[in-house]
Amino acid sequence: MLKIVTGSIARRMSALLLLFVVGFAGLTAYQLTNIHNNLIDLKKAEIKSVIETAVTMLGNYDARVQAGEMTLDAAQTEAKAMLHAINYSGDDYVFAVTHDYVMIVNANPAVVDTNMRDRTDTNGKRFIEEYTDGARTQGSIFTTFMFSGANPDAPAIEKLTYVQNFAPWSWAIGTGVLQTDIDAIYQENALSSALIALGVIAVLMLAGWLIVRSLTKPITALNGQMAELADGKFDITIQGTGRADEIGAMARAVDVFRDNGEKIAHMTQAEAARILRDEETRKEMMTELQSAFGSVVDAAAEGDFSQRVTADFPDPELNALASSVNSLVKTVDTGLAETSQVLSALANADLTKRVEGLYEGAFGRLKDDTNAVAIKFSDIVGRLRDTSGQLKLATGEILSGANDLSERTTKQAATIEETSAAMEQLAATVTQNSTRAKSASDNAIASTRSAEEGGVVMAEATQAMERIATSSSKISNIIGMIDDIAFQTNLLALNASVEAARAGEAGKGFAVVAVEVRRLAQSSAQASTEVKALIEQSALEVRGGTRLVADAAAKLDEMLDGVRANSELLEGIARDSSEQASAIQEVGVAVRQMDEMTQHNAALVEEINASIEQTEGQAIQLDGIVEIFSVHQAPAEPLRHAAPPRRKAAPAYRAQGNTAIKMDDWESF
């Protein structure tokens, strides 16, 4: 290190240039690393946005199905066509696979409607099973696998894939991006940055080489010409007399010496003798001058600009020359010292130093270039400092919101667990009520059947009573005819008695028979009258019984109608209770799924918190790195503070019923 500091001008300036090149290359490598990481994050956000949009559109189709606007098959057919039509970034596409690993949407028609569970990549990884199960259990998943496309003989390429679950249809929707696409973009940016860095380094190295050459070459040449003048060679041309800097002043002073020496060579011999004496004196002076100048120039050639011409010459021109040399060395020493201080400060992370001296020519350009480098580094560090401050502010706000969300998610999970338990208890109660209502309905059906059978018996009894009444009426008619026959027989017996009486003794026997016949006719008439009276009484009783049976049948029909109505009501209650039990079970399943999703959301919030804390730690590390640099407190672009998040209207929750949410637990949600 000491050898470089005390070495030649070229070595010292080359070391400064090398120091700058190394620092610039390190900064470029750091920027390329950030570009690669940011590019991967950008691609992740891009494919995630595409899938979230697709899932939202699927949700719209499902909402139309739930609203009865279209059938499930029609909605799924349109959804598949919509997913197949999505194409972005050239050849990137969206695929869909069922929870049973059947590929239903893919850019390759050969795999559609095929079970892909056993499909593996070149590393033997069952990637379709992995990302389908991951999306189903976690909601969404990022994964990578080796992708060979439709051609299995093609070389496999790593593919970054994002898959999200769509639970209503048991689908998993995903898309991916090839690592070669990311690498192509990165290589393009890296090549541009590398070319720019190489261009800047080349320009700076060329400028440094030209500056070093513009200083060392004329000084070395002027030193050689001064040696020739000391040897009496005056026919030379002094180089650099047209320069406007200190080297030009030195060259013009040496040219004066050359002119004077040449004049002395053309004088007379007397004058020559005098001049020879003077020349001897001048030679001594030149020797002293060469000694004085030589030590200064040699030291300057070796990089030591602390030496000065200290001799006092009787010749004012020599003193002027010495003064010019001292001025040149001082200018070079001051310029290089200031430049070295600035570059050393840059190497030590102090960006406040500048080259303050007034310089012209090459040193003026060196001053401008050095100060431009320092200003550019100060601007970069200032922007990094502002960026890290904004990053810490944003991560702090996000972390606060995430913690609040985590607490509320935990409360929501507890409430959903309570709701799930209540729904299970309600489902058990409704199921028991459904069973009892079914039993009551069965009893009512049996009662209805018995009542219907009683109605049939009453109808048959009514018909039998009607037939009895008809038979009684017919018997009464027959008895009437018998009564008429007995009356006629009595008349005939009476006539026979009269005729027998007229016949006298001859008609006595006939009269006895007629009397007997008459008595029998009278007995028959009396008996028929009694039977008729009994038959009529029986008919009257039968008519009363028929009326009573008809009334009983009517009442039984009314009872049967009531029993049927009750049976229908009980059947409806049993059916409604069964449907209600099924609906409550479905609600219970939905609540359990909501509970699982809430638990998953809580886990995701914890992961987000950890990521944000890690990002905040990285921002603090970046602050620590930036704080190493010292910069001017110049007015900078004001920090853009993150806008406060908009407060959304609190959602309305049920305040009554089994699904009511305790308001004291959700006041701030």
XYZ file of C-alpha atoms in Angstrom:
669
model
C 0.000 0.000 0.000
C 2.852 2.391 0.910
C 4.550 1.550 -2.385
C 1.416 2.600 -4.284
C 1.059 5.863 -2.319
C 4.728 6.831 -2.772
C 5.043 5.419 -6.314
C 4.930 7.179 -9.638
C 2.115 9.402 -10.850
C 0.912 6.704 -13.229
C 0.888 4.072 -10.473
C -0.956 6.306 -8.015
C -3.602 7.383 -10.494
C -3.972 3.799 -11.769
C -4.577 2.658 -8.196
C -7.276 5.322 -7.800
C -8.926 4.210 -11.035
C -8.749 0.548 -9.978
C -10.363 1.404 -6.626
C -13.215 3.151 -8.400
C -13.653 0.277 -10.898
C -13.872 -2.301 -8.081
C -16.452 -0.219 -6.197
C -18.510 0.379 -9.335
C -18.425 -3.344 -10.233
C -19.576 -4.300 -6.706
C -22.469 -1.824 -6.907
C -23.459 -3.223 -10.313
C -23.425 -6.821 -8.969
C -25.626 -5.773 -6.021
C -28.110 -4.104 -8.390
C -28.217 -7.227 -10.605
C -29.008 -9.414 -7.580
C -31.880 -7.100 -6.609
C -33.136 -7.110 -10.214
C -33.260 -10.954 -10.242
C -35.138 -11.158 -6.915
C -37.559 -8.402 -7.908
C -38.165 -10.093 -11.270
C -39.158 -13.376 -9.568
C -41.501 -11.515 -7.170
C -42.999 -9.645 -10.128
C -43.675 -12.870 -12.035
C -45.261 -14.432 -8.927
C -47.556 -11.418 -8.545
C -48.424 -11.543 -12.276
C -49.483 -15.225 -12.379
C -51.285 -14.894 -9.033
C -53.280 -11.935 -10.385
C -54.263 -13.933 -13.502
C -55.552 -16.873 -11.403
C -57.377 -14.651 -8.889
C -59.173 -12.984 -11.807
C -60.104 -16.386 -13.262
C -61.409 -17.621 -9.871
C -63.486 -14.448 -9.515
C -65.087 -15.127 -12.897
C -65.817 -18.728 -11.824
C -67.459 -17.306 -8.704
C -69.739 -15.226 -10.941
C -70.781 -18.373 -12.838
C -71.468 -20.192 -9.560
C -73.539 -17.244 -8.306
C -75.686 -17.462 -11.437
C -76.146 -21.193 -10.800
C -77.184 -20.536 -7.194
C -79.610 -17.851 -8.393
C -81.207 -20.345 -10.818
C -80.205 -18.370 -13.919
C -78.423 -21.352 -15.484
C -77.734 -25.018 -14.815
C -74.505 -26.282 -13.284
C -73.502 -28.162 -16.458
C -74.045 -25.089 -18.635
C -72.097 -22.894 -16.204
C -69.172 -25.326 -16.076
C -69.127 -25.644 -19.885
C -68.958 -21.854 -20.306
C -66.364 -21.609 -17.523
C -64.119 -24.168 -19.255
C -64.369 -22.230 -22.521
C -63.532 -18.997 -20.668
C -60.470 -20.550 -18.973
C -59.279 -22.083 -22.252
C -59.482 -18.666 -23.923
C -57.202 -16.973 -21.357
C -53.776 -16.386 -22.924
C -51.187 -13.894 -21.717
C -47.501 -13.064 -22.192
C -47.397 -14.913 -25.492
C -47.741 -18.670 -24.873
C -48.712 -18.704 -21.169
C -52.108 -20.297 -20.465
C -54.483 -21.294 -17.627
C -55.272 -24.912 -16.728
C -57.885 -26.522 -14.478
C -57.889 -29.891 -12.730
C -60.521 -31.498 -10.511
C -59.853 -32.659 -6.965
C -59.830 -36.174 -8.464
C -56.789 -35.120 -10.590
C -58.706 -35.133 -13.897
C -57.389 -32.401 -16.225
C -60.410 -30.535 -17.613
C -58.762 -27.435 -19.147
C -55.298 -27.419 -20.750
C -53.564 -25.972 -23.798
C -52.603 -29.538 -24.761
C -55.830 -31.278 -25.930
C -54.206 -34.699 -25.516
C -54.330 -34.498 -21.689
C -57.870 -33.109 -21.345
C -60.295 -35.462 -19.531
C -57.316 -37.573 -18.407
C -56.517 -38.539 -14.811
C -53.089 -36.970 -14.198
C -52.472 -38.130 -10.633
C -49.562 -40.397 -11.567
C -47.938 -37.898 -13.967
C -44.340 -37.170 -12.897
C -41.613 -34.794 -14.064
C -38.042 -35.774 -14.929
C -37.142 -35.860 -11.228
C -39.954 -38.319 -10.440
C -42.048 -35.653 -8.706
C -45.841 -36.168 -8.912
C -46.342 -32.460 -9.438
C -50.044 -32.509 -10.442
C -51.005 -34.461 -7.322
C -48.832 -32.133 -5.222
C -50.251 -28.816 -6.398
C -53.860 -30.147 -6.539
C -53.711 -31.408 -2.935
C -51.863 -28.255 -1.859
C -54.506 -25.960 -3.368
C -57.334 -28.074 -1.909
C -55.916 -28.089 1.631
C -54.201 -24.689 1.733
C -56.402 -22.655 -0.609
C -53.470 -21.765 -2.908
C -49.879 -22.852 -3.476
C -46.688 -21.830 -5.295
C -44.612 -24.781 -6.528
C -41.947 -25.667 -9.079
C -41.366 -28.724 -11.235
C -39.415 -29.760 -14.324
C -41.578 -29.102 -17.399
C -40.972 -30.765 -20.786
C -44.157 -29.620 -22.553
C -46.062 -31.701 -25.075
C -42.807 -33.257 -26.345
C -41.469 -35.718 -23.716
C -38.105 -35.872 -25.524
C -37.520 -32.136 -25.150
C -35.114 -31.019 -22.391
C -36.946 -30.320 -19.119
C -37.166 -26.712 -17.901
C -37.994 -25.597 -14.384
C -41.471 -24.043 -14.205
C -42.862 -21.809 -11.449
C -46.586 -22.572 -10.968
C -49.373 -20.972 -8.895
C -52.581 -22.983 -8.234
C -55.697 -21.776 -6.360
C -58.641 -23.831 -5.122
C -62.255 -23.252 -6.244
C -64.175 -25.180 -3.595
C -67.788 -24.852 -4.913
C -66.935 -27.012 -7.956
C -63.972 -28.956 -6.473
C -61.626 -27.484 -9.071
C -58.033 -26.274 -8.851
C -57.135 -23.419 -11.227
C -53.502 -22.676 -12.055
C -50.919 -21.210 -14.411
C -47.151 -21.010 -14.554
C -44.114 -19.353 -16.081
C -40.955 -21.045 -17.332
C -37.679 -20.247 -15.579
C -36.158 -19.650 -19.015
C -38.589 -16.749 -19.554
C -37.507 -15.202 -16.256
C -33.846 -15.857 -17.058
C -34.248 -14.292 -20.514
C -35.597 -11.059 -19.042
C -32.930 -11.104 -16.334
C -30.142 -11.786 -18.821
C -31.378 -8.947 -21.017
C -31.327 -6.527 -18.056
C -28.050 -7.963 -16.782
C -26.450 -7.611 -20.220
C -27.638 -3.993 -20.497
C -26.349 -3.170 -17.007
C -23.060 -4.970 -17.657
C -22.555 -3.164 -20.962
C -23.290 0.195 -19.327
C -20.932 -0.625 -16.453
C -18.201 -1.776 -18.841
C -18.717 1.353 -20.941
C -18.408 3.627 -17.903
C -15.352 1.726 -16.666
C -13.752 1.855 -20.119
C -14.386 5.593 -20.448
C -12.996 6.262 -16.973
C -9.923 4.076 -17.583
C -9.285 5.755 -20.939
C -9.722 9.185 -19.387
C -7.383 8.253 -16.530
C -4.794 6.846 -18.926
C -4.956 10.000 -21.056
C -4.595 12.227 -17.984
C -1.635 10.229 -16.666
C -0.036 10.228 -20.113
C -0.671 13.976 -20.572
C 1.250 14.608 -17.324
C 4.102 12.137 -17.341
C 5.053 12.219 -21.041
C 5.685 16.003 -21.419
C 7.496 16.182 -18.039
C 9.803 13.311 -19.019
C 10.429 14.852 -22.458
C 11.147 18.289 -20.957
C 13.584 16.765 -18.497
C 15.492 15.095 -21.371
C 15.649 18.344 -23.368
C 17.014 20.212 -20.342
C 19.782 17.615 -20.156
C 20.632 18.193 -23.835
C 20.779 21.975 -23.287
C 23.154 21.395 -20.424
C 25.371 19.488 -22.890
C 25.406 22.482 -25.310
C 22.928 21.176 -27.836
C 20.917 24.238 -28.844
C 19.571 23.004 -32.186
C 16.663 21.222 -30.570
C 13.021 22.241 -30.510
C 11.499 22.607 -27.068
C 8.188 20.725 -26.960
C 5.103 21.962 -25.094
C 5.635 25.710 -25.390
C 2.087 26.099 -26.717
C 0.464 24.546 -23.655
C -1.553 26.840 -21.394
C -0.779 24.999 -18.159
C 2.281 24.923 -15.875
C 4.086 22.435 -18.131
C 3.782 24.966 -20.964
C 5.278 27.660 -18.717
C 8.221 25.360 -17.930
C 8.697 24.629 -21.649
C 8.680 28.350 -22.510
C 11.260 29.069 -19.831
C 13.531 26.271 -21.148
C 13.057 27.654 -24.665
C 14.435 31.001 -23.442
C 17.532 29.165 -22.223
C 17.868 27.502 -25.602
C 17.653 30.867 -27.419
C 20.236 32.437 -25.168
C 22.584 29.516 -25.622
C 22.205 29.696 -29.358
C 23.012 33.444 -29.354
C 26.127 32.855 -27.335
C 27.360 30.371 -29.937
C 27.334 33.114 -32.657
C 29.276 35.827 -30.774
C 32.883 36.919 -31.484
C 35.837 35.175 -29.993
C 36.411 37.926 -27.449
C 32.908 37.866 -26.628
C 33.150 34.129 -26.841
C 35.916 34.113 -24.269
C 33.826 36.276 -22.039
C 30.902 34.252 -22.866
C 32.893 31.106 -22.191
C 33.605 32.405 -18.774
C 30.012 33.274 -18.458
C 29.173 29.926 -19.939
C 31.280 28.221 -17.349
C 29.427 30.184 -14.780
C 26.171 29.344 -16.524
C 27.194 25.712 -16.778
C 27.720 25.726 -13.081
C 24.357 27.376 -12.779
C 22.850 24.854 -15.235
C 24.502 22.040 -13.358
C 23.042 23.406 -10.160
C 19.766 23.998 -12.029
C 19.826 20.476 -13.437
C 20.601 19.099 -10.028
C 17.834 21.097 -8.432
C 15.377 20.470 -11.275
C 16.447 16.860 -11.740
C 15.737 15.912 -8.130
C 12.328 17.552 -8.329
C 11.472 16.005 -11.711
C 12.806 12.586 -10.711
C 10.800 12.702 -7.491
C 7.729 13.783 -9.475
C 8.282 10.962 -11.967
C 8.270 8.567 -9.004
C 5.064 10.080 -7.647
C 6.619 12.313 -4.959
C 5.441 15.895 -5.472
C 6.631 17.193 -2.116
C 10.071 18.218 -3.525
C 10.718 21.878 -4.598
C 13.501 23.799 -6.341
C 15.122 25.580 -3.377
C 18.250 27.019 -5.086
C 18.502 30.811 -5.524
C 20.035 31.662 -8.924
C 21.597 35.055 -9.837
C 19.768 34.879 -13.141
C 16.161 36.083 -12.801
C 15.121 33.898 -15.718
C 16.402 30.809 -13.922
C 14.598 31.917 -10.792
C 11.455 32.351 -12.933
C 11.992 28.888 -14.368
C 12.443 27.445 -10.876
C 9.313 29.250 -9.737
C 7.397 27.798 -12.731
C 8.625 24.298 -11.918
C 7.661 24.720 -8.264
C 4.240 26.025 -9.346
C 3.758 23.039 -11.688
C 4.761 20.529 -9.018
C 2.558 22.251 -6.457
C -0.413 22.211 -8.834
C 0.082 18.525 -9.614
C 0.620 17.713 -5.929
C -2.440 19.677 -4.821
C -4.658 18.275 -7.568
C -3.617 14.680 -6.976
C -3.799 15.117 -3.192
C -7.341 16.491 -3.371
C -8.386 13.792 -5.843
C -6.789 11.143 -3.651
C -8.596 12.509 -0.581
C -11.949 12.411 -2.380
C -11.414 8.878 -3.727
C -10.108 7.697 -0.352
C -13.181 9.206 1.295
C -15.382 7.371 -1.250
C -13.595 4.127 -0.392
C -14.293 4.844 3.307
C -18.011 5.586 2.627
C -17.589 9.354 3.092
C -19.418 10.988 0.175
C -19.120 14.585 1.451
C -15.623 15.283 0.143
C -15.130 17.272 -3.077
C -12.193 18.637 -5.062
C -12.370 22.343 -4.180
C -9.262 23.803 -5.862
C -9.291 25.854 -9.058
C -7.722 23.864 -11.904
C -7.565 24.156 -15.655
C -6.979 21.759 -18.484
C -6.542 18.102 -17.646
C -6.733 18.744 -13.886
C -9.927 20.710 -14.423
C -11.448 17.708 -16.220
C -10.116 15.384 -13.498
C -11.729 17.620 -10.853
C -15.069 17.643 -12.708
C -15.038 13.852 -13.249
C -14.077 13.121 -9.622
C -16.737 15.454 -8.229
C -19.317 13.990 -10.660
C -18.566 10.494 -9.360
C -18.931 11.637 -5.746
C -22.178 13.508 -6.513
C -23.596 10.479 -8.359
C -22.747 8.166 -5.478
C -24.293 10.659 -3.027
C -27.466 10.772 -5.106
C -27.654 6.938 -5.254
C -27.103 6.598 -1.492
C -29.654 9.333 -0.801
C -32.246 7.564 -2.921
C -31.449 4.265 -1.194
C -31.886 5.983 2.172
C -35.254 7.446 1.130
C -36.356 4.088 -0.278
C -35.386 2.197 2.880
C -37.250 4.767 4.987
C -40.379 4.391 2.886
C -39.994 0.599 3.019
C -39.750 0.616 6.832
C -42.773 2.919 7.073
C -44.830 0.721 4.718
C -43.815 -2.537 6.403
C -44.624 -1.036 9.801
C -48.139 -0.079 8.697
C -48.667 -3.455 6.991
C -47.409 -5.298 10.080
C -49.778 -3.316 12.318
C -52.727 -4.106 10.029
C -51.705 -7.763 9.784
C -51.498 -8.083 13.579
C -54.952 -6.523 13.904
C -56.269 -8.876 11.226
C -54.666 -11.861 13.006
C -56.393 -10.960 16.282
C -59.759 -10.540 14.577
C -59.319 -13.746 12.605
C -58.660 -15.602 15.861
C -61.850 -14.172 17.379
C -63.774 -15.073 14.256
C -62.427 -18.646 14.390
C -63.605 -18.992 18.014
C -67.054 -17.639 17.127
C -67.348 -19.973 14.141
C -66.403 -22.939 16.349
C -69.196 -21.994 18.768
C -71.594 -21.583 15.850
C -70.567 -24.985 14.484
C -71.263 -26.646 17.859
C -74.666 -24.927 18.071
C -75.503 -26.005 14.535
C -74.596 -29.618 15.334
C -76.831 -29.548 18.432
C -79.651 -27.949 16.429
C -79.231 -30.571 13.680
C -79.513 -33.384 16.276
C -82.670 -31.819 17.732
C -84.292 -31.315 14.334
C -83.371 -34.876 13.333
C -85.021 -36.220 16.509
C -88.128 -34.069 15.853
C -88.198 -35.374 12.280
C -88.114 -38.968 13.559
C -90.956 -38.282 16.009
C -93.000 -36.511 13.350
C -92.474 -39.483 11.037
C -93.718 -41.850 13.771
C -96.768 -39.658 14.393
C -97.403 -39.550 10.663
C -97.276 -43.360 10.506
C -99.785 -43.601 13.411
C -102.052 -41.083 11.694
C -101.883 -43.108 8.488
C -102.853 -46.261 10.444
C -105.747 -44.391 12.086
C -106.836 -43.120 8.703
C -106.778 -46.646 7.330
C -108.877 -47.930 10.288
C -111.321 -45.068 9.886
C -111.627 -45.783 6.192
C -112.345 -49.468 6.993
C -115.005 -48.368 9.556
C -116.532 -46.135 6.907
C -116.746 -49.094 4.552
C -118.472 -51.194 7.291
C -120.916 -48.331 8.016
C -121.689 -48.025 4.324
C -122.389 -51.765 4.123
C -124.572 -51.564 7.273
C -126.515 -48.686 5.737
C -127.065 -50.661 2.567
C -128.178 -53.707 4.621
C -130.659 -51.555 6.557
C -131.976 -50.181 3.306
C -132.402 -53.718 1.979
C -134.217 -54.720 5.224
C -136.525 -51.750 4.840
C -137.236 -52.756 1.254
C -137.900 -56.365 2.303
C -140.195 -55.203 5.119
C -142.121 -53.090 2.657
C -142.496 -56.056 0.333
C -143.575 -58.324 3.271
C -146.125 -55.697 4.302
C -147.490 -55.714 0.790
C -147.654 -59.517 0.806
C -149.439 -59.432 4.214
C -151.869 -56.920 2.714
C -152.562 -59.324 -0.097
C -153.052 -62.169 2.427
C -155.409 -59.916 4.376
C -157.360 -59.235 1.204
C -157.427 -62.961 0.417
C -158.707 -63.685 3.962
C -161.369 -61.011 3.534
C -162.461 -62.486 0.211
C -162.388 -65.982 1.729
C -164.532 -64.732 4.615
C -167.006 -63.267 2.121
C -167.001 -66.507 0.172
C -167.541 -68.518 3.411
C -170.337 -66.187 4.374
C -172.003 -66.650 0.991
C -171.459 -70.416 1.297
C -173.162 -70.371 4.734
C -176.099 -68.481 3.294
C -176.387 -70.885 0.439
C -176.063 -73.885 2.846
C -178.841 -72.437 4.998
C -181.042 -72.177 1.980
C -180.267 -75.777 1.143
C -181.513 -76.930 4.528
C -180.514 -80.371 5.756
C -178.611 -81.022 2.596
C -176.415 -78.039 3.140
C -175.532 -78.535 6.822
C -172.264 -80.229 6.182
C -171.328 -77.578 3.679
C -172.400 -74.950 6.209
C -170.099 -76.423 8.851
C -167.234 -76.339 6.363
C -168.128 -72.786 5.416
C -168.163 -71.801 9.087
C -164.752 -73.327 9.620
C -163.487 -71.684 6.501
C -164.854 -68.382 7.672
C -163.287 -68.836 11.116
C -159.939 -69.678 9.476
C -160.290 -66.677 7.199
C -160.997 -64.447 10.165
C -158.023 -65.952 12.045
C -155.844 -65.427 8.975
C -157.104 -61.844 8.661
C -156.410 -61.169 12.352
C -152.983 -62.799 12.133
C -152.129 -60.912 8.968
C -153.235 -57.682 10.654
C -150.961 -58.358 13.614
C -148.096 -59.385 11.347
C -148.651 -56.277 9.243
C -148.621 -54.119 12.372
C -145.372 -55.791 13.495
C -143.884 -55.472 9.999
C -144.834 -51.783 9.879
C -143.353 -51.309 13.372
C -140.224 -53.137 12.217
C -140.112 -51.003 9.055
C -140.443 -47.874 11.203
C -137.598 -49.076 13.460
C -135.547 -50.000 10.388
C -136.068 -46.532 8.959
C -134.945 -45.026 12.301
C -131.930 -47.362 12.373
C -131.148 -46.471 8.741
C -131.261 -42.761 9.615
C -128.998 -43.323 12.624
C -126.593 -45.419 10.550
C -126.561 -42.682 7.878
C -125.851 -40.036 10.553
C -123.083 -42.228 12.008
C -121.658 -42.706 8.518
C -121.708 -38.930 7.940
C -119.960 -38.306 11.254
C -117.471 -41.041 10.425
C -116.807 -39.371 7.047
C -116.191 -36.069 8.803
C -113.811 -37.824 11.220
C -112.110 -39.508 8.279
C -111.633 -36.121 6.555
C -110.109 -34.714 9.760
C -107.858 -37.755 10.160
C -106.741 -37.455 6.539
C -105.999 -33.722 7.014
C -104.041 -34.437 10.185
C -102.168 -37.239 8.428
C -101.242 -34.895 5.576
C -100.124 -32.223 8.055
C -98.022 -34.738 9.971
C -96.524 -36.030 6.725
C -95.722 -32.423 5.723
C -94.194 -31.775 9.152
C -92.111 -34.947 8.883
C -91.030 -34.086 5.344
C -90.225 -30.457 6.257
C -88.357 -31.601 9.368
C -86.294 -34.007 7.265
C -85.503 -31.252 4.734
C -84.733 -28.864 7.576
C -82.394 -31.451 9.116
C -80.637 -31.893 5.746
C -80.381 -28.118 5.314
C -78.992 -27.705 8.824
C -76.463 -30.457 8.135
C -75.416 -28.627 4.956
C -75.169 -25.383 6.941
C -73.096 -27.253 9.528
C -70.777 -28.522 6.786
C -70.496 -24.957 5.410
C -69.760 -23.627 8.910
C -67.073 -26.300 9.394
C -65.565 -25.401 6.032
C -65.692 -21.750 7.044
C -63.974 -22.706 10.280
C -61.256 -24.534 8.340
C -60.836 -21.563 5.992
C -60.683 -19.195 8.968
C -58.012 -21.365 10.595
C -56.150 -21.403 7.290
C -56.510 -17.611 7.007
C -55.129 -17.244 10.525
C -52.137 -19.381 9.554
C -51.643 -17.310 6.399
C -51.783 -14.106 8.460
C -49.078 -15.505 10.733
C -46.949 -16.338 7.689
C -47.544 -12.838 6.307
C -46.516 -11.360 9.663
C -43.303 -13.384 9.602
C -42.581 -12.290 6.015
C -43.256 -8.644 6.857
C -41.038 -8.843 9.925
C -38.317 -10.373 7.767
C -38.788 -7.588 5.194
C -38.636 -5.010 7.974
C -35.414 -6.609 9.232
C -33.957 -6.438 5.728
C -34.993 -2.775 5.489
C -33.220 -2.112 8.803
C -30.133 -3.914 7.456
C -30.329 -1.740 4.329
C -30.559 1.313 6.586
C -27.456 0.117 8.401
C -25.623 -0.274 5.097
C -26.737 3.147 3.851
C -25.897 4.815 7.167
C -22.274 3.810 6.609
C -22.114 6.504 3.925
C -21.811 10.183 4.907
C -23.569 12.540 2.510
C -24.390 16.237 2.399
C -27.697 17.133 3.997
C -28.907 18.655 0.765
C -32.634 19.121 0.095
C -33.857 15.799 -1.225
C -37.052 14.588 -2.710
C -39.619 14.433 0.110
C -40.622 11.033 1.444
C -43.852 9.752 0.063
C -45.597 8.538 3.167
C -47.959 5.659 2.676
C -51.547 6.815 2.443
C -53.693 5.751 5.404
C -55.832 2.716 4.502
C -59.438 3.400 3.634
C -61.879 2.264 6.281
C -64.548 0.022 4.838
C -68.085 -0.018 6.118
C -68.475 -2.662 8.824
C -70.452 -5.644 7.469
C -73.899 -6.279 8.924
C -74.061 -9.543 10.938
C -77.076 -11.414 12.281
C -78.077 -10.183 15.707
C -80.710 -12.847 16.406
C -81.086 -16.572 15.894
C -78.622 -19.431 16.081
C -76.130 -17.773 13.757
C -76.076 -14.458 15.609
C -72.625 -13.012 16.361
C -71.845 -11.433 19.715
C -71.608 -7.725 18.992
C -69.236 -7.070 21.901
C -66.692 -9.370 20.188
C -67.002 -7.657 16.803
C -67.263 -3.964 17.649
C -63.962 -3.148 15.967
C -64.059 -5.691 13.142
